[in-house]
PDB file of C-alpha atoms in Angstrom:
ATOM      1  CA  UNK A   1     103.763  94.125  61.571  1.00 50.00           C
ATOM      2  CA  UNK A   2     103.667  98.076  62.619  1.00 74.00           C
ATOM      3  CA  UNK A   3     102.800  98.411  66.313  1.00 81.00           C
ATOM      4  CA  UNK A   4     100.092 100.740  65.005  1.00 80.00           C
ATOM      5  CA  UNK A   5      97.911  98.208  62.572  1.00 84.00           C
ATOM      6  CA  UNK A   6      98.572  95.587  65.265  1.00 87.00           C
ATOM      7  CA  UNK A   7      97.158  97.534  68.276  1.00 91.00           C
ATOM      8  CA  UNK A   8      94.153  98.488  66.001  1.00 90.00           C
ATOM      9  CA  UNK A   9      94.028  94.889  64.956  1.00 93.00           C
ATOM     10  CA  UNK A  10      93.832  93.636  68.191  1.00 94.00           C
ATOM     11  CA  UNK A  11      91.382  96.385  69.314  1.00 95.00           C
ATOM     12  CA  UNK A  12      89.037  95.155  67.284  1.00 94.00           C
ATOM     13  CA  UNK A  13      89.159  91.560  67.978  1.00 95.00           C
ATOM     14  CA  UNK A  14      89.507  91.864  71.608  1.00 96.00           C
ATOM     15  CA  UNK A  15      86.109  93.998  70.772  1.00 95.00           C
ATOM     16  CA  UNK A  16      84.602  91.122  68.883  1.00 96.00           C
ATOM     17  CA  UNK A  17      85.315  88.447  71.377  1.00 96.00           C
ATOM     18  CA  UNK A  18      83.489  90.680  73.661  1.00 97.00           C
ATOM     19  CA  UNK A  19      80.915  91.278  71.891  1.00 95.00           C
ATOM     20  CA  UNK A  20      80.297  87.894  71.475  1.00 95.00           C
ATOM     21  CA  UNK A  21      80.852  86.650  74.785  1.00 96.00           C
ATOM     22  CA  UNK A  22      78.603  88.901  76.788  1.00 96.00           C
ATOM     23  CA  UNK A  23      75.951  88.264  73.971  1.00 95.00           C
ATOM     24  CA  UNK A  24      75.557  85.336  75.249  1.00 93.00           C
ATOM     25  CA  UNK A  25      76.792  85.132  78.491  1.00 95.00           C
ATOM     26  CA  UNK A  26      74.512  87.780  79.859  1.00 93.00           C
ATOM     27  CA  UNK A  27      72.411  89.402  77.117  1.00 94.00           C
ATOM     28  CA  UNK A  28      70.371  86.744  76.169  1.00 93.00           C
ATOM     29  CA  UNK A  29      69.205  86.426  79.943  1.00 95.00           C
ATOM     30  CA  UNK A  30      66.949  89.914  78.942  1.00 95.00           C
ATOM     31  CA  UNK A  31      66.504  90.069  74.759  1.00 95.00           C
ATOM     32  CA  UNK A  32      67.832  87.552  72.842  1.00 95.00           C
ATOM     33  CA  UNK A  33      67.239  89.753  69.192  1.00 96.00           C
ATOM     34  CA  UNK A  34      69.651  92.099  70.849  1.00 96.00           C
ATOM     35  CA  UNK A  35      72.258  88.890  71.355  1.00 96.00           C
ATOM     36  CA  UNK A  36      71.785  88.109  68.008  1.00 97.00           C
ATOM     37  CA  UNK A  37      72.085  91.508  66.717  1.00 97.00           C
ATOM     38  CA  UNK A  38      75.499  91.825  68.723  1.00 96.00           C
ATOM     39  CA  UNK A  39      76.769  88.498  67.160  1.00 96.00           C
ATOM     40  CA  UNK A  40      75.981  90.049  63.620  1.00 96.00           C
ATOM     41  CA  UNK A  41      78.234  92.865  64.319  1.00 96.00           C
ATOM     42  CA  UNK A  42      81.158  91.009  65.866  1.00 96.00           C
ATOM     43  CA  UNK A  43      80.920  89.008  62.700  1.00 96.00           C
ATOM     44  CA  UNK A  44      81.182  91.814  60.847  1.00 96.00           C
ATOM     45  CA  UNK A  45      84.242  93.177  62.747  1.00 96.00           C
ATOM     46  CA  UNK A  46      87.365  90.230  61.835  1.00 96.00           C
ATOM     47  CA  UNK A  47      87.282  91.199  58.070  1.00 95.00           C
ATOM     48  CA  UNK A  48      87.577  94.828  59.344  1.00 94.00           C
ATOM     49  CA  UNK A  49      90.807  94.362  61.373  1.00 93.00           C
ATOM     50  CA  UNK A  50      92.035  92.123  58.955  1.00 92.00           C
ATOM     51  CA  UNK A  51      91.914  95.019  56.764  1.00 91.00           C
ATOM     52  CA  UNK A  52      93.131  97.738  59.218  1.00 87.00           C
ATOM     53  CA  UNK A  53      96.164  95.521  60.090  1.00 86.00           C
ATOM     54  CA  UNK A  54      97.321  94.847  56.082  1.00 84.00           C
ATOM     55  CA  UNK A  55      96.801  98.555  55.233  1.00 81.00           C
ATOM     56  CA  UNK A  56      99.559 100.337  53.681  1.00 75.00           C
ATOM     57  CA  UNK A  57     100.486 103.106  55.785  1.00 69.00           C
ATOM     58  CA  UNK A  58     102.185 106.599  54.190  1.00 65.00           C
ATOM     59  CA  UNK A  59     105.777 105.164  55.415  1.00 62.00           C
ATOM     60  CA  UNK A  60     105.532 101.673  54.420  1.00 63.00           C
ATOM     61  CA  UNK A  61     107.575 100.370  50.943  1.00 58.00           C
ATOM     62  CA  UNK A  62     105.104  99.627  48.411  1.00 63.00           C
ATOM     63  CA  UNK A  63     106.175  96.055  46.539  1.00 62.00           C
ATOM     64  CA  UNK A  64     107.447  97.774  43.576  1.00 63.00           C
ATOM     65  CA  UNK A  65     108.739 100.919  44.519  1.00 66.00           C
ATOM     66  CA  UNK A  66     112.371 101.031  43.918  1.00 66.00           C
ATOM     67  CA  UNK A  67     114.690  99.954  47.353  1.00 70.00           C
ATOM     68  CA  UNK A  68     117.473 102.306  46.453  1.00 76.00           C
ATOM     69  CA  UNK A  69     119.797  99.832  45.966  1.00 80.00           C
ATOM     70  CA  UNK A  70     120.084  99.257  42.206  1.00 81.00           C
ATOM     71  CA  UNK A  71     121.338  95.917  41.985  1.00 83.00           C
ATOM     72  CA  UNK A  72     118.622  94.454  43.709  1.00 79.00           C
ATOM     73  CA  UNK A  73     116.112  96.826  41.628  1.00 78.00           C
ATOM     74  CA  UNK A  74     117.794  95.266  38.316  1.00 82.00           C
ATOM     75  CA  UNK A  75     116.970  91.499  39.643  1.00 79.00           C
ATOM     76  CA  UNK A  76     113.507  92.622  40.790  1.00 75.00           C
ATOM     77  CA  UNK A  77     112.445  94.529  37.076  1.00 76.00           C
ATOM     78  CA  UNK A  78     114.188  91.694  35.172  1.00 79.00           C
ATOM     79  CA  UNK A  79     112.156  89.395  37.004  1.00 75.00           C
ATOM     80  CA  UNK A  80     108.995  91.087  36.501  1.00 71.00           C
ATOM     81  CA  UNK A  81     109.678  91.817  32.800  1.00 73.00           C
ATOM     82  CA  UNK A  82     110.369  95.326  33.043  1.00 70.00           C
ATOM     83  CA  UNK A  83     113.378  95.733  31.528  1.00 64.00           C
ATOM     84  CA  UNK A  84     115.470  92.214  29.850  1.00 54.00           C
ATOM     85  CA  UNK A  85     119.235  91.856  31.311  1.00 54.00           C
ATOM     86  CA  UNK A  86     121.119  91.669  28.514  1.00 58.00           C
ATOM     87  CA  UNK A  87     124.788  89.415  28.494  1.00 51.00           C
TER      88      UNK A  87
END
């Protein structure tokens, strides 16, 4: 994993387990609709990292754009049907 997506990744979750934890460690103690509200957004926030951390970035290999090395590129489009290897 990039260092990029996995410092945003763990951004957000080390925002999410905050979030969570001072909802109700200490925000309860005054309004307990605002705890709630809190947990509602740190449950909202995991799908959101797990997205930032698997997004392609402009310099990441897509899976099926060629590797350069055209042996391996042969196996791979045989494989997926692209083109038949012919003996």
């Amino acid at each position: 994993m990039y260092a990029r997506r996995r410092r945003a990744y763990f951004l957000l979750m080390g925002g999410c387990l905050f979030l969570f934890v001072s909802a109700w460690s200490f925000v309860r103690l005054w309004s307990v609709p605002a705890a709630v509200a809190m947990c509602v957004v740190a449950m909202v926030i995991p799908p959101v990292a797990a997205m930032a951390a698997n997004r392609r970035g402009p310099d990441d290999r897509w899976w099926n754009d060629p590797s350069g090395d055209p042996k391996s590129d042969e196996w791979w489009d045989e494989l997926d049907g692209k083109r038949r290897h012919e003996d």
